[in-house]
PDB file of C-alpha atoms in Angstrom:
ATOM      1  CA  UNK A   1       9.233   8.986 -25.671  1.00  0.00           C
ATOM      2  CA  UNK A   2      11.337   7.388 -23.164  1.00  0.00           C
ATOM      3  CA  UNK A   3       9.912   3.854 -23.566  1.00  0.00           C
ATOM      4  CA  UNK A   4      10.252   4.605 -27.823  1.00  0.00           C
ATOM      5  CA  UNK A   5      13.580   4.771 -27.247  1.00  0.00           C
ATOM      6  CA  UNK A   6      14.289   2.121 -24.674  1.00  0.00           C
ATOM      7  CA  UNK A   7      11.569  -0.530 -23.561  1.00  0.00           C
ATOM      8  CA  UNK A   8      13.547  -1.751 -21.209  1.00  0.00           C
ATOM      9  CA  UNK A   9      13.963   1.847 -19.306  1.00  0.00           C
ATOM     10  CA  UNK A  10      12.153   0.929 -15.723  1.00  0.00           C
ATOM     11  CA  UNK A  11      11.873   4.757 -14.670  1.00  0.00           C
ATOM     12  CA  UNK A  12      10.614   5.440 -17.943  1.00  0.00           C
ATOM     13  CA  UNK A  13       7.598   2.796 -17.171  1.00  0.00           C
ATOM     14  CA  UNK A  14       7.469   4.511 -13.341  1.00  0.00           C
ATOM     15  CA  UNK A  15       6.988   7.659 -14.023  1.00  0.00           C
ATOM     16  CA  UNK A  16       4.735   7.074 -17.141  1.00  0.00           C
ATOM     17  CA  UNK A  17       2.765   4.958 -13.907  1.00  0.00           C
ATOM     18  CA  UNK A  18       2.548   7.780 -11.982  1.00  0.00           C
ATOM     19  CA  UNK A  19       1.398  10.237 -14.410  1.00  0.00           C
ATOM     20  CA  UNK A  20      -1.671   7.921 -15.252  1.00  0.00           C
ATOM     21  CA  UNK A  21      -2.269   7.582 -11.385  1.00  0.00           C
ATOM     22  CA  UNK A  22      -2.409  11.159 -10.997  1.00  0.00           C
ATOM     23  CA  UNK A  23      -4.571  11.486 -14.186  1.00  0.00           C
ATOM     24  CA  UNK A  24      -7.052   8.478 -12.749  1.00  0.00           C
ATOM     25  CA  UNK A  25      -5.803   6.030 -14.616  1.00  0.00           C
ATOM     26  CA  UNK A  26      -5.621   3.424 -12.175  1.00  0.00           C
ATOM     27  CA  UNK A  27      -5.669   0.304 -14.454  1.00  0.00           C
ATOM     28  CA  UNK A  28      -3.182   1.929 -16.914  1.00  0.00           C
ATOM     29  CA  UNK A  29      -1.024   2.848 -13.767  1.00  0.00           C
ATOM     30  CA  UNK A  30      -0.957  -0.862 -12.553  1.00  0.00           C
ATOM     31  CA  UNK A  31      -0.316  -2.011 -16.577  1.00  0.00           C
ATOM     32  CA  UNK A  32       2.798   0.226 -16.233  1.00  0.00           C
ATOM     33  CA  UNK A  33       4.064  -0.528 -12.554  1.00  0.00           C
ATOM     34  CA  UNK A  34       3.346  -4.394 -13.616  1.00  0.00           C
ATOM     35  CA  UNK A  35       5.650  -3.987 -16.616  1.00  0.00           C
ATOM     36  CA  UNK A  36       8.943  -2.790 -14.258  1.00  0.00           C
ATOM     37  CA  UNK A  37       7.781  -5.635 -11.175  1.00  0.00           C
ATOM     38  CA  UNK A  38       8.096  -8.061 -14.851  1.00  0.00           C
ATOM     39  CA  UNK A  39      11.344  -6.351 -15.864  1.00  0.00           C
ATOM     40  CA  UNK A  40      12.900  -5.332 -12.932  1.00  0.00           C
ATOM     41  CA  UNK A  41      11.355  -8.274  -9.521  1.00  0.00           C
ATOM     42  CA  UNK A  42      13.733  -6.347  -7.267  1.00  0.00           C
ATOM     43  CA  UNK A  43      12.351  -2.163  -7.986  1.00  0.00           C
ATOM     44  CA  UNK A  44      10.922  -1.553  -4.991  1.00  0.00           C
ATOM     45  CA  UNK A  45       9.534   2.129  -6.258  1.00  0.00           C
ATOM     46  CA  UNK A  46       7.248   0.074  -8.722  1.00  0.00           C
ATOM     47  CA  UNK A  47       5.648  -2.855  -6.130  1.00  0.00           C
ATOM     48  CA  UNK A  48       5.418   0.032  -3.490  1.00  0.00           C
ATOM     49  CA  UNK A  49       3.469   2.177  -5.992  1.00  0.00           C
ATOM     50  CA  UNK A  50       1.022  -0.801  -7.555  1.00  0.00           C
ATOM     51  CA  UNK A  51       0.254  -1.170  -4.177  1.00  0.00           C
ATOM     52  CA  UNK A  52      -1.206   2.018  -4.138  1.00  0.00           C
ATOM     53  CA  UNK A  53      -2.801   1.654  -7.163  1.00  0.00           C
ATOM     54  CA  UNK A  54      -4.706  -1.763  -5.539  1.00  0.00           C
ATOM     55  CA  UNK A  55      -5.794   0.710  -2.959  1.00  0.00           C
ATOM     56  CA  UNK A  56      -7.464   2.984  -5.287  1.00  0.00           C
ATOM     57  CA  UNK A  57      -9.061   0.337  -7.301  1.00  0.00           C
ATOM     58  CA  UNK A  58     -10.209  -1.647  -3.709  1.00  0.00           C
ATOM     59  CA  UNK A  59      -8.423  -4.628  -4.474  1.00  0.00           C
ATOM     60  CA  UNK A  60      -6.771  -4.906  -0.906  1.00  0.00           C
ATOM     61  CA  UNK A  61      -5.670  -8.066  -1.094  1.00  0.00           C
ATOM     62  CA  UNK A  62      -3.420  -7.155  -4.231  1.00  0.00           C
ATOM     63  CA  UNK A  63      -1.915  -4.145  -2.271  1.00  0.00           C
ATOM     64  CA  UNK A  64      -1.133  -6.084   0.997  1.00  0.00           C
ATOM     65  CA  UNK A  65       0.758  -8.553  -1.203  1.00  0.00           C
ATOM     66  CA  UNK A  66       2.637  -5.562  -3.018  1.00  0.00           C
ATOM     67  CA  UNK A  67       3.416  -3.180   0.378  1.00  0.00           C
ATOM     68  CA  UNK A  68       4.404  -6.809   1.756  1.00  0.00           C
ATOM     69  CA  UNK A  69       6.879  -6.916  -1.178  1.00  0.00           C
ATOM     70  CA  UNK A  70       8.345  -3.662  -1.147  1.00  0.00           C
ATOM     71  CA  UNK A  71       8.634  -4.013   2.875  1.00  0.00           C
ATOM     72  CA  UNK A  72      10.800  -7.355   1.679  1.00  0.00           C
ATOM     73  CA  UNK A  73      13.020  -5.498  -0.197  1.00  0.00           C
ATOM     74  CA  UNK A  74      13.727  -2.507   2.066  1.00  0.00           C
ATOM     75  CA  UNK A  75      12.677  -3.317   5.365  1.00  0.00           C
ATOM     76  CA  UNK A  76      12.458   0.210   6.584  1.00  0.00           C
ATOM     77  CA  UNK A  77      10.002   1.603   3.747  1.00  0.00           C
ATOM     78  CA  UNK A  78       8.157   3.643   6.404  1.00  0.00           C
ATOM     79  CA  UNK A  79       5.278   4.566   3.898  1.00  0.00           C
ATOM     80  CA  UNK A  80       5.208   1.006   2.266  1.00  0.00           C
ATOM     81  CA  UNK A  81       4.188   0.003   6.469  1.00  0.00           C
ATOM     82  CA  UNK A  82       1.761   2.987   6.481  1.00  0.00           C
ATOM     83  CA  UNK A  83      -0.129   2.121   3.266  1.00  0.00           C
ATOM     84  CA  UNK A  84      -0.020  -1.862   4.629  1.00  0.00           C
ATOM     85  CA  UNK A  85      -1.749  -0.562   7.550  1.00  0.00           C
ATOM     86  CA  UNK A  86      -4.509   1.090   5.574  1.00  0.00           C
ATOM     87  CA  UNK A  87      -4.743  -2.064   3.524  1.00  0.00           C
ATOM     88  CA  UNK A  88      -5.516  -4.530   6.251  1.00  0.00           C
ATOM     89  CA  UNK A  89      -8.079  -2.278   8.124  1.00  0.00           C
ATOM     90  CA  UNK A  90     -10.199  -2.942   4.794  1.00  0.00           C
ATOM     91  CA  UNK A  91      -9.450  -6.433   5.468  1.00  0.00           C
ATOM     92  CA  UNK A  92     -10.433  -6.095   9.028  1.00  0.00           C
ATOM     93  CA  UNK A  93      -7.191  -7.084  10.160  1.00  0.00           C
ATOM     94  CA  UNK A  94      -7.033  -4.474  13.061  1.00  0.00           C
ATOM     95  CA  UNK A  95      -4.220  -5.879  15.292  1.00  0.00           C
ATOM     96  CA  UNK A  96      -1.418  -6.439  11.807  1.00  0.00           C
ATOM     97  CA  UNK A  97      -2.613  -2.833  11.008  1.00  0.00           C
ATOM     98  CA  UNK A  98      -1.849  -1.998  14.501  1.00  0.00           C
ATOM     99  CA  UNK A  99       1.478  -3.467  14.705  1.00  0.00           C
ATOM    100  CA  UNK A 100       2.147  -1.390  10.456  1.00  0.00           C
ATOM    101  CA  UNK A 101       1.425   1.704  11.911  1.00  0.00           C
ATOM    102  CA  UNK A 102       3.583   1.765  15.289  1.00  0.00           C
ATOM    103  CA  UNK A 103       6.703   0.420  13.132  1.00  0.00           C
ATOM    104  CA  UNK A 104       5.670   2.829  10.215  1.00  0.00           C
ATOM    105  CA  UNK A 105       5.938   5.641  13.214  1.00  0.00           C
ATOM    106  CA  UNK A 106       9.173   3.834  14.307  1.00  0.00           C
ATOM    107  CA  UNK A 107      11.251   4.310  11.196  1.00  0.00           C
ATOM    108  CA  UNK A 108       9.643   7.863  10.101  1.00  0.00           C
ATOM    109  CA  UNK A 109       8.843  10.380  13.441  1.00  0.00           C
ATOM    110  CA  UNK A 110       6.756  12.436  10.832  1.00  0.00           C
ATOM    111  CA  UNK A 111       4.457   9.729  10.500  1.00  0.00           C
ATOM    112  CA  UNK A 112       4.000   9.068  14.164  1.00  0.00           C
ATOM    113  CA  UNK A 113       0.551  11.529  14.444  1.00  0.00           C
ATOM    114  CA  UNK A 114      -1.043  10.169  11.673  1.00  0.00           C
ATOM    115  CA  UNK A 115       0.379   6.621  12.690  1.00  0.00           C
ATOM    116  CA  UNK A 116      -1.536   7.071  16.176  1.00  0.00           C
ATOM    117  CA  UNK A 117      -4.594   8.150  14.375  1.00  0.00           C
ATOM    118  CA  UNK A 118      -4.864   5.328  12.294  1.00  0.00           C
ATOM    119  CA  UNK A 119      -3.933   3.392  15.233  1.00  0.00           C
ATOM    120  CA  UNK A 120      -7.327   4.846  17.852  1.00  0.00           C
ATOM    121  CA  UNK A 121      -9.158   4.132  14.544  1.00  0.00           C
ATOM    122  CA  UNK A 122      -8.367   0.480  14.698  1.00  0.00           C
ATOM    123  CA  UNK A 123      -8.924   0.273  18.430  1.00  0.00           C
ATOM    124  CA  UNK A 124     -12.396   1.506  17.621  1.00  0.00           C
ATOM    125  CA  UNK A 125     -13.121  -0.629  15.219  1.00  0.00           C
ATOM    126  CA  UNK A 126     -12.017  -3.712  17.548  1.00  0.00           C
ATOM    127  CA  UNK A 127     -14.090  -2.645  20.707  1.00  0.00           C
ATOM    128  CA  UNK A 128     -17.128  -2.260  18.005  1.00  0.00           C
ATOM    129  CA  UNK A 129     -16.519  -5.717  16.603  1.00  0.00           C
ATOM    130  CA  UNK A 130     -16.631  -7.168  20.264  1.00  0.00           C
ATOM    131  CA  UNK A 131     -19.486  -5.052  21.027  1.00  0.00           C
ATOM    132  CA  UNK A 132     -21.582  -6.771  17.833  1.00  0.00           C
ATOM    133  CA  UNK A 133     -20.443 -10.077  18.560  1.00  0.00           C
ATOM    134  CA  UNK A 134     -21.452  -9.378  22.222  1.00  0.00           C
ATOM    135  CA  UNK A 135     -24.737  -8.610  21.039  1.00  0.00           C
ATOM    136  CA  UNK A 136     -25.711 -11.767  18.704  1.00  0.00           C
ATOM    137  CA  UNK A 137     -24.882 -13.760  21.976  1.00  0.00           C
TER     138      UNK A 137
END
């Protein structure tokens, strides 16, 4: 209803975002958060929450750039970092997730547990790598 009566309402266009995300509705979630990154470059709510959306859908590419975006705009997005870091272990980018995680912990203390969960994770993941490539030598 809030779109009927003004298209150019960004919240309207969040919120309508999140309610398909929460419903499953990834693609009609990004459609939504799309139209307010369109209307409204400078909304960090809606690149922060596309990003997400990427996530779900696997395109982790897509939700690095966005996270990277909304981490432009306000530098100390704590959960923007945190869902960055998550991004870039898909892309096997251990030591950038590394560094997301210790300054997501940085700027939110209630992150720091899961921060240094995520972080063991990616040290795992990089002594495994070298142990591989060890291997094929």
């Amino acid at each position: 209803k809030a779109i009927e009566l003004d298209p150019r309402c960004a919240i309207a266009y969040i919120n309508r975002g999140i309610e398909k995300y929460n419903k499953g509705d990834f693609e009609g979630a990004a459609g939504d958060f799309s139209e307010v990154t369109e209307r409204d470059p400078k909304n960090v709510a809606a690149w922060f929450n596309r990003g997400n959306v990427w996530m779900k859908l696997k395109r982790y590419e897509r939700a690095i750039k966005d996270f990277e975006k909304a981490i432009e705009m306000d530098v100390d997005h704590s959960a923007a970092y945190f869902n960055l870091g998550l991004a870039l272990i898909y892309k096997k980018k251990y030591l950038e997730a590394i560094a997301t995680f210790e300054r997501a912990a940085e700027l939110d203390p209630q992150l720091k547990n899961k921060a240094a969960e995520q972080i063991r994770f990616c040290r795992r993941l990089m002594i495994r790598k070298q142990q591989m490539e060890g291997n094929d030598v």
